[in-house]
Each structure stands twice: as structure tokens, then as C-alpha cells.
Amino acid sequence: MYRFLLTPRWWGINVFAVLAIPVCIFMGSWQLSRFEDRVDSHRQQEDRSARAKTAAARPLERLLPVDQVTSGRQASARGHYDTGHQLLVPGRTLKDKHGERQGFYVLTLLRTDGGKALPVVRGWLPGDAGAKADTAKVPAPPKGEVTVTGALQASESQGTDGVPGGGGPAPGRLTMISAASLVNIVPYDVYDAWITLTDTQAPLRAVPPAAAEGSGLDLKAFQNLGYTGEWFVFAGFVVFMWFRLFRRESEAARDAALGIGVGVDGAVGADGGVGPEGGVGPEGGVGPEGCAGAEGGVELDGGVGAEGGEGQGEAASAGRAGGR
């Protein structure tokens, strides 16, 4: 009954199923491991952030380049603010007791003793960076040589959470905080990092440090979880379709073994089955052109057979008409 499994068609089906199922399971397991890695890194980042709040600040140079380990650490730098290149970073939200509020960062470049400049986010203000009434509230940066301390952050990119899209910034504004964005604005080298101050001047509010890219439970992490479910569903679908095809083929083979099969042109075979062209076979079945057979069936042209008691319909009718 199962000899159909040795046909070339079923060889192809079996090979496909044997290869597809392990591949789907492997891909689903890999996506699940990616999600678990992100969960672990998120927990580690939270632990590092908690320790960084109480840890002593370290010199900036010792924490560069910024990675998942050094992101959020307290860094310190010494220099003087470049008051001629104070920039506003619009379109930034901050949570407070009233919920999320729209506002802007106040960024000032700190010329360090080493010659490079460090972007320093001095704080956040609610409002519109294009409104004079709101920008008038920005306090002037301290004069002279200062030492700043804040949470170290990696340069932003277009995919960074919170960075607004759109065209280029207006003069005096910055879309994203990065050395690549500042290279055409200032005439000196800029660190590929920035810090957000822990202690700010009123009415500025401190900007909390963001989690390092790839370490939090962001949209990409839940995409990995969704892909995990998809791959496992694909594996189950392959198994389901194989058993469905196998069952249908088995039933067809069993019917053929019992002699239950469909004949030519959809007609059932002998022994009372429907014959070719939709007519019923011998033994009382309807003959060609819809006429019944010899045993009591209707003859050609609508006449009833010999055993039915009537002759040919057209001849009998004509004889009776002449006798009258």
C-alpha cells in the first residue's frame, strides 16, 4: 500500500521535508538565542548603570572608545566651554510627573586640554527650539576653566532611539549628536562621544543616559522573538503538509486495491457503475444516447424494449392511426 513512497515524486517530498524541518528548528533556536542574549545584556546594562551612578568618575581618555561596557559610566574632562558654538538639539522628549514632554537639549562644546572638543549636553528644556521665548531661558555656560562630570554616551546615528528624521538642521541647531554632524560646524576635532551632565544649571533638567545600542529590550529584540515563532510555525507546517499528502495518497492507494476507482471520463466501471459518456453499464443500465437496455429498458427513439410489452413507438402509433 505504501509503495508510492518509492516514486520519484515522493522522493522529492521526503528529501524536502527532511531538510526543511531541521533548518527551521535551527533558525528558530538561533533567533531565540539572540533574544535571550539581548535580555541578558539588558540586565547587565541595568546593573552597570546602577553601579555607575555611585562609582567615581574616571578620566575621559580611559573610557574611550565607547562600547557596551563603558557606555553610561561617569566620565570627567577638564577644559573651557566654547560659547560661540552652543547648539540646540530639537525634538527630544523627557519624562516627568506630567508624562512625556517635548523639548530640546542644550549642547555646548568643551575645548579640553588635549585640544579636542567634547560635546556636553548641559541639560534639557521644554518647548520649541525655534521659539525665542523658549530659547531665552537657556542659561549661559560657565566661563573659564571647568571640570565637567557626566554619563558617557556613544555618538548617535539615524537609527538611534529619539533621533528625529527629516532634513538638515537650521543654523544653531543639531539633529543628532555625533562627530560626523559636528565636523562641518566647528573648526577643530571632536571626540566621537558625548556626555550628559549629572548636575545642571537651573532651569535645565539633567538628561538621563540611554542604554547602549544593542543592549536593551528594543524593537529589534522583540523582532528576534517574533522570528523565533515564525520559524517554529514553518517547521510545524512542513510536518502537517507531509502527513496530509501521505494520508491522501494512502487513501487513494487503498481505494485502488479494493477496486474502487474512477473510470474514463469520470464514469464508474462495470457491475452497475456509470459507463463511458455518463451512461450506466449493462444489466439494466441506460444504454447509449440515454436509452435503456434490452431487459425492459427503453429502445432507441423512445420505444420500450420487447420485454416491456411495447414495440417500436413510431411504428405502433402509425398502425393504430391507419385502422381508424
Short mmCIF file of C-alpha atoms in Angstrom, two decimals:
data_model
loop_
_atom_site.label_atom_id
_atom_site.label_comp_id
_atom_site.label_asym_id
_atom_site.label_seq_id
_atom_site.Cartn_x
_atom_site.Cartn_y
_atom_site.Cartn_z
CA MET A 1 0.00 0.00 0.00
CA TYR A 2 2.87 2.36 0.75
CA ARG A 3 4.90 1.60 -2.36
CA PHE A 4 4.04 5.12 -3.58
CA LEU A 5 6.69 6.38 -1.15
CA LEU A 6 9.31 4.99 -3.57
CA THR A 7 8.12 7.05 -6.51
CA PRO A 8 10.30 9.99 -7.69
CA ARG A 9 7.60 12.45 -6.62
CA TRP A 10 7.64 11.21 -3.05
CA TRP A 11 11.41 11.02 -3.00
CA GLY A 12 11.41 14.77 -3.66
CA ILE A 13 8.77 15.42 -0.99
CA ASN A 14 10.64 13.36 1.62
CA VAL A 15 14.01 14.97 0.90
CA PHE A 16 12.45 18.44 1.15
CA ALA A 17 10.78 17.61 4.48
CA VAL A 18 13.93 16.03 5.94
CA LEU A 19 15.98 19.13 5.06
CA ALA A 20 13.36 21.82 5.80
CA ILE A 21 12.40 20.72 9.31
CA PRO A 22 15.93 20.82 10.83
CA VAL A 23 16.68 24.12 9.09
CA CYS A 24 13.51 25.72 10.52
CA ILE A 25 14.25 24.39 14.01
CA PHE A 26 17.85 25.62 13.82
CA MET A 27 16.83 29.11 12.65
CA GLY A 28 14.13 29.34 15.33
CA SER A 29 16.60 28.31 18.04
CA TRP A 30 19.15 30.82 16.76
CA GLN A 31 16.62 33.69 16.84
CA LEU A 32 15.60 32.64 20.36
CA SER A 33 19.23 32.71 21.47
CA ARG A 34 19.58 36.23 20.03
CA PHE A 35 16.57 37.36 22.08
CA GLU A 36 17.97 35.73 25.23
CA ASP A 37 21.32 37.45 24.65
CA ARG A 38 19.56 40.81 24.44
CA VAL A 39 17.68 40.09 27.67
CA ASP A 40 20.97 39.23 29.41
CA SER A 41 22.71 42.31 28.04
CA HIS A 42 19.77 44.45 29.15
CA ARG A 43 20.10 43.14 32.68
CA GLN A 44 23.85 43.67 32.64
CA GLN A 45 23.37 47.20 31.34
CA GLU A 46 20.92 47.95 34.14
CA ASP A 47 23.42 46.64 36.70
CA ARG A 48 26.21 48.72 35.18
CA SER A 49 24.00 51.82 35.15
CA ALA A 50 23.13 51.33 38.79
CA ARG A 51 26.81 50.94 39.72
CA ALA A 52 27.82 53.89 37.53
CA LYS A 53 25.60 56.26 39.49
CA THR A 54 27.60 55.63 42.64
CA ALA A 55 31.01 54.92 41.08
CA ALA A 56 33.71 57.55 40.98
CA ALA A 57 34.19 59.36 37.70
CA ARG A 58 37.14 58.32 35.54
CA PRO A 59 39.10 60.45 33.07
CA LEU A 60 37.50 60.54 29.63
CA GLU A 61 40.54 59.15 27.81
CA ARG A 62 40.43 55.94 29.86
CA LEU A 63 36.86 55.16 28.84
CA LEU A 64 37.26 55.61 25.09
CA PRO A 65 36.16 54.21 22.71
CA VAL A 66 32.59 53.90 23.95
CA ASP A 67 31.19 50.38 24.00
CA GLN A 68 28.54 48.46 25.90
CA VAL A 69 30.80 48.28 28.96
CA THR A 70 31.82 51.95 29.15
CA SER A 71 28.51 53.43 27.97
CA GLY A 72 26.80 55.13 30.90
CA ARG A 73 29.96 55.26 33.02
CA GLN A 74 30.77 58.52 34.80
CA ALA A 75 33.47 60.39 32.88
CA SER A 76 35.26 63.61 33.69
CA ALA A 77 37.02 66.14 31.47
CA ARG A 78 38.68 69.47 32.01
CA GLY A 79 38.67 72.49 29.70
CA HIS A 80 36.68 75.59 28.85
CA TYR A 81 33.34 75.97 27.06
CA ASP A 82 33.24 77.32 23.52
CA THR A 83 30.43 79.83 23.98
CA GLY A 84 30.48 80.67 20.28
CA HIS A 85 29.33 77.15 19.36
CA GLN A 86 26.42 76.46 21.65
CA LEU A 87 23.84 74.32 19.83
CA LEU A 88 20.25 73.28 20.45
CA VAL A 89 19.10 69.73 19.70
CA PRO A 90 15.34 69.91 18.99
CA GLY A 91 12.71 67.21 19.01
CA ARG A 92 13.78 65.47 22.23
CA THR A 93 11.32 64.16 24.81
CA LEU A 94 11.77 63.75 28.52
CA LYS A 95 9.54 62.11 31.08
CA ASP A 96 8.41 63.95 34.18
CA LYS A 97 5.44 63.91 36.53
CA HIS A 98 3.25 65.20 33.70
CA GLY A 99 4.32 62.42 31.33
CA GLU A 100 6.43 62.78 28.22
CA ARG A 101 7.10 66.37 27.20
CA GLN A 102 8.63 67.72 24.00
CA GLY A 103 11.68 69.93 24.26
CA PHE A 104 15.31 70.31 23.26
CA TYR A 105 18.81 69.59 24.53
CA VAL A 106 21.30 72.36 25.19
CA LEU A 107 24.71 71.26 23.89
CA THR A 108 27.96 73.17 24.38
CA LEU A 109 31.38 72.07 23.18
CA LEU A 110 34.09 71.79 25.81
CA ARG A 111 37.61 72.51 24.49
CA THR A 112 39.70 70.07 26.50
CA ASP A 113 43.35 70.46 27.46
CA GLY A 114 44.24 67.90 24.80
CA GLY A 115 42.94 70.12 22.01
CA LYS A 116 39.87 68.10 21.04
CA ALA A 117 36.35 69.22 21.88
CA LEU A 118 33.87 67.16 23.87
CA PRO A 119 30.14 67.64 23.19
CA VAL A 120 28.47 68.25 26.54
CA VAL A 121 24.70 68.11 26.93
CA ARG A 122 24.21 70.58 29.74
CA GLY A 123 20.50 69.75 30.11
CA TRP A 124 17.02 69.76 28.64
CA LEU A 125 14.34 72.43 28.41
CA PRO A 126 10.67 72.06 27.42
CA GLY A 127 9.38 74.00 24.46
CA ASP A 128 10.35 74.72 20.87
CA ALA A 129 13.96 75.31 19.87
CA GLY A 130 12.70 77.75 17.24
CA ALA A 131 10.75 79.94 19.65
CA LYS A 132 12.63 82.88 21.11
CA ALA A 133 10.57 82.78 24.29
CA ASP A 134 11.80 79.23 24.98
CA THR A 135 15.41 79.70 23.90
CA ALA A 136 15.68 82.82 26.04
CA LYS A 137 15.52 80.55 29.10
CA VAL A 138 18.81 78.85 28.20
CA PRO A 139 21.44 79.84 30.80
CA ALA A 140 24.91 80.88 29.66
CA PRO A 141 27.66 78.30 30.17
CA PRO A 142 30.22 78.87 32.93
CA LYS A 143 33.25 80.91 31.98
CA GLY A 144 36.87 79.97 32.48
CA GLU A 145 38.34 76.53 33.02
CA VAL A 146 35.90 73.97 34.38
CA THR A 147 35.79 70.27 35.16
CA VAL A 148 32.66 68.51 33.94
CA THR A 149 31.34 65.13 35.05
CA GLY A 150 28.60 63.16 33.37
CA ALA A 151 27.44 59.89 31.88
CA LEU A 152 29.42 58.86 28.81
CA GLN A 153 27.39 58.21 25.66
CA ALA A 154 28.21 56.92 22.16
CA SER A 155 27.66 59.09 19.11
CA GLU A 156 24.13 59.00 17.77
CA SER A 157 23.02 57.85 14.32
CA GLN A 158 19.82 57.92 12.29
CA GLY A 159 18.70 54.66 13.91
CA THR A 160 19.26 55.83 17.48
CA ASP A 161 16.12 55.99 19.57
CA GLY A 162 14.89 59.58 19.95
CA VAL A 163 16.72 60.99 16.93
CA PRO A 164 14.13 62.75 14.74
CA GLY A 165 14.13 62.28 11.00
CA GLY A 166 13.85 64.97 8.38
CA GLY A 167 16.20 67.30 6.56
CA GLY A 168 19.24 69.22 7.72
CA PRO A 169 19.13 71.33 10.88
CA ALA A 170 18.71 75.08 10.93
CA PRO A 171 21.66 77.29 11.97
CA GLY A 172 22.45 76.91 15.63
CA ARG A 173 20.74 73.54 15.83
CA LEU A 174 21.85 69.91 15.63
CA THR A 175 19.78 66.90 14.59
CA MET A 176 21.92 64.17 16.11
CA ILE A 177 24.88 64.30 18.46
CA SER A 178 27.88 62.86 16.67
CA ALA A 179 31.33 63.83 15.50
CA ALA A 180 30.18 63.39 11.90
CA SER A 181 27.47 66.02 12.41
CA LEU A 182 29.81 68.47 14.11
CA VAL A 183 32.77 68.18 11.73
CA ASN A 184 31.32 70.81 9.37
CA ILE A 185 30.19 73.14 12.16
CA VAL A 186 33.31 73.62 14.28
CA PRO A 187 36.88 74.21 13.08
CA TYR A 188 38.52 71.69 15.44
CA ASP A 189 38.49 67.94 16.11
CA VAL A 190 35.65 66.47 18.15
CA TYR A 191 35.58 63.32 20.28
CA ASP A 192 33.44 60.51 18.90
CA ALA A 193 31.43 60.54 22.14
CA TRP A 194 29.49 62.92 24.35
CA ILE A 195 28.45 63.25 27.97
CA THR A 196 25.26 64.30 29.70
CA LEU A 197 25.87 66.30 32.86
CA THR A 198 24.77 64.92 36.18
CA ASP A 199 24.47 68.34 37.83
CA THR A 200 22.83 71.05 35.72
CA GLN A 201 22.14 74.76 35.97
CA ALA A 202 18.55 75.83 36.60
CA PRO A 203 16.17 75.73 34.80
CA LEU A 204 17.89 72.94 32.81
CA ARG A 205 16.99 69.38 33.65
CA ALA A 206 19.51 66.54 33.54
CA VAL A 207 19.18 64.16 30.59
CA PRO A 208 19.26 60.53 31.77
CA PRO A 209 21.79 58.33 29.95
CA ALA A 210 20.44 55.99 27.27
CA ALA A 211 21.20 52.29 27.15
CA ALA A 212 23.99 51.23 24.81
CA GLU A 213 22.85 50.29 21.32
CA GLY A 214 22.08 46.59 21.04
CA SER A 215 21.89 46.07 24.81
CA GLY A 216 18.28 46.94 25.59
CA LEU A 217 14.90 45.36 25.01
CA ASP A 218 14.18 47.47 21.97
CA LEU A 219 12.16 46.73 18.84
CA LYS A 220 14.94 44.59 17.38
CA ALA A 221 14.87 42.32 20.41
CA PHE A 222 11.17 41.62 20.03
CA GLN A 223 11.68 41.12 16.29
CA ASN A 224 14.01 38.26 17.18
CA LEU A 225 11.27 36.80 19.38
CA GLY A 226 8.75 37.12 16.54
CA TYR A 227 11.11 35.44 14.08
CA THR A 228 11.51 32.59 16.57
CA GLY A 229 7.78 31.87 16.46
CA GLU A 230 7.70 32.12 12.67
CA TRP A 231 10.45 29.55 12.13
CA PHE A 232 8.83 27.06 14.52
CA VAL A 233 5.48 27.57 12.76
CA PHE A 234 7.17 26.87 9.42
CA ALA A 235 8.56 23.60 10.81
CA GLY A 236 5.11 22.56 12.05
CA PHE A 237 3.55 23.48 8.71
CA VAL A 238 6.00 21.21 6.84
CA VAL A 239 5.10 18.29 9.13
CA PHE A 240 1.38 18.99 8.74
CA MET A 241 1.55 19.12 4.92
CA TRP A 242 3.61 15.92 4.75
CA PHE A 243 1.07 13.97 6.79
CA ARG A 244 -1.79 15.46 4.80
CA LEU A 245 -0.26 14.39 1.48
CA PHE A 246 0.66 11.00 2.92
CA ARG A 247 -2.90 10.38 4.15
CA ARG A 248 -4.45 11.39 0.84
CA GLU A 249 -2.06 9.17 -1.12
CA SER A 250 -2.67 6.24 1.26
CA GLU A 251 -6.42 6.53 0.86
CA ALA A 252 -6.09 6.61 -2.91
CA ALA A 253 -3.87 3.51 -2.87
CA ARG A 254 -6.32 1.65 -0.59
CA ASP A 255 -9.26 2.51 -2.84
CA ALA A 256 -7.35 1.28 -5.86
CA ALA A 257 -6.57 -2.01 -4.08
CA LEU A 258 -10.28 -2.51 -3.33
CA GLY A 259 -11.28 -1.81 -6.92
CA ILE A 260 -12.91 1.46 -6.06
CA GLY A 261 -11.66 3.70 -8.76
CA VAL A 262 -12.86 6.28 -11.21
CA GLY A 263 -13.01 5.20 -14.86
CA VAL A 264 -12.64 7.01 -18.12
CA ASP A 265 -14.19 10.49 -18.35
CA GLY A 266 -15.26 10.38 -14.71
CA ALA A 267 -17.51 7.32 -15.24
CA VAL A 268 -17.61 4.39 -12.84
CA GLY A 269 -16.75 0.95 -14.21
CA ALA A 270 -18.85 -2.23 -14.72
CA ASP A 271 -21.18 -4.01 -12.28
CA GLY A 272 -23.70 -1.25 -12.07
CA GLY A 273 -21.32 1.66 -12.33
CA VAL A 274 -21.60 4.55 -14.70
CA GLY A 275 -20.06 3.78 -18.10
CA PRO A 276 -18.43 5.93 -20.72
CA GLU A 277 -20.17 9.18 -21.69
CA GLY A 278 -22.18 9.17 -18.49
CA GLY A 279 -24.32 6.10 -19.40
CA VAL A 280 -24.99 3.31 -16.96
CA GLY A 281 -23.44 -0.04 -17.94
CA PRO A 282 -25.22 -3.34 -18.84
CA GLU A 283 -27.62 -5.24 -16.61
CA GLY A 284 -30.48 -2.84 -16.68
CA GLY A 285 -28.47 0.32 -17.08
CA VAL A 286 -29.21 3.05 -19.53
CA GLY A 287 -27.63 2.44 -22.93
CA PRO A 288 -26.04 4.77 -25.40
CA GLU A 289 -27.75 8.11 -26.07
CA GLY A 290 -29.75 7.86 -22.86
CA CYS A 291 -31.78 4.73 -23.90
CA ALA A 292 -32.37 1.76 -21.64
CA GLY A 293 -31.02 -1.72 -22.45
CA ALA A 294 -32.79 -4.85 -23.63
CA GLU A 295 -34.15 -6.05 -20.33
CA GLY A 296 -37.19 -3.87 -20.02
CA GLY A 297 -35.33 -0.72 -21.00
CA VAL A 298 -36.43 1.91 -23.46
CA GLU A 299 -35.38 1.28 -27.07
CA LEU A 300 -33.92 3.83 -29.45
CA ASP A 301 -36.20 6.72 -30.42
CA GLY A 302 -38.13 6.43 -27.17
CA GLY A 303 -39.60 2.89 -27.71
CA VAL A 304 -39.81 0.36 -24.89
CA GLY A 305 -37.99 -2.97 -25.30
CA ALA A 306 -39.51 -6.37 -26.10
CA GLU A 307 -39.92 -7.49 -22.55
CA GLY A 308 -41.59 -4.24 -21.65
CA GLY A 309 -44.72 -5.05 -23.81
CA GLU A 310 -44.47 -2.36 -26.48
CA GLY A 311 -42.89 -2.34 -29.95
CA GLN A 312 -41.18 0.41 -31.67
CA GLY A 313 -43.01 3.58 -30.71
CA GLU A 314 -43.26 5.24 -34.07
CA ALA A 315 -44.47 2.05 -35.97
CA ALA A 316 -47.16 1.15 -33.43
CA SER A 317 -48.58 4.62 -33.38
CA ALA A 318 -48.76 4.77 -37.17
CA GLY A 319 -50.65 1.40 -37.39
CA ARG A 320 -53.31 2.46 -34.96
CA ALA A 321 -53.86 5.70 -36.80
CA GLY A 322 -54.43 3.85 -40.12
CA GLY A 323 -57.01 1.42 -38.61
CA ARG A 324 -59.13 4.32 -37.52
#
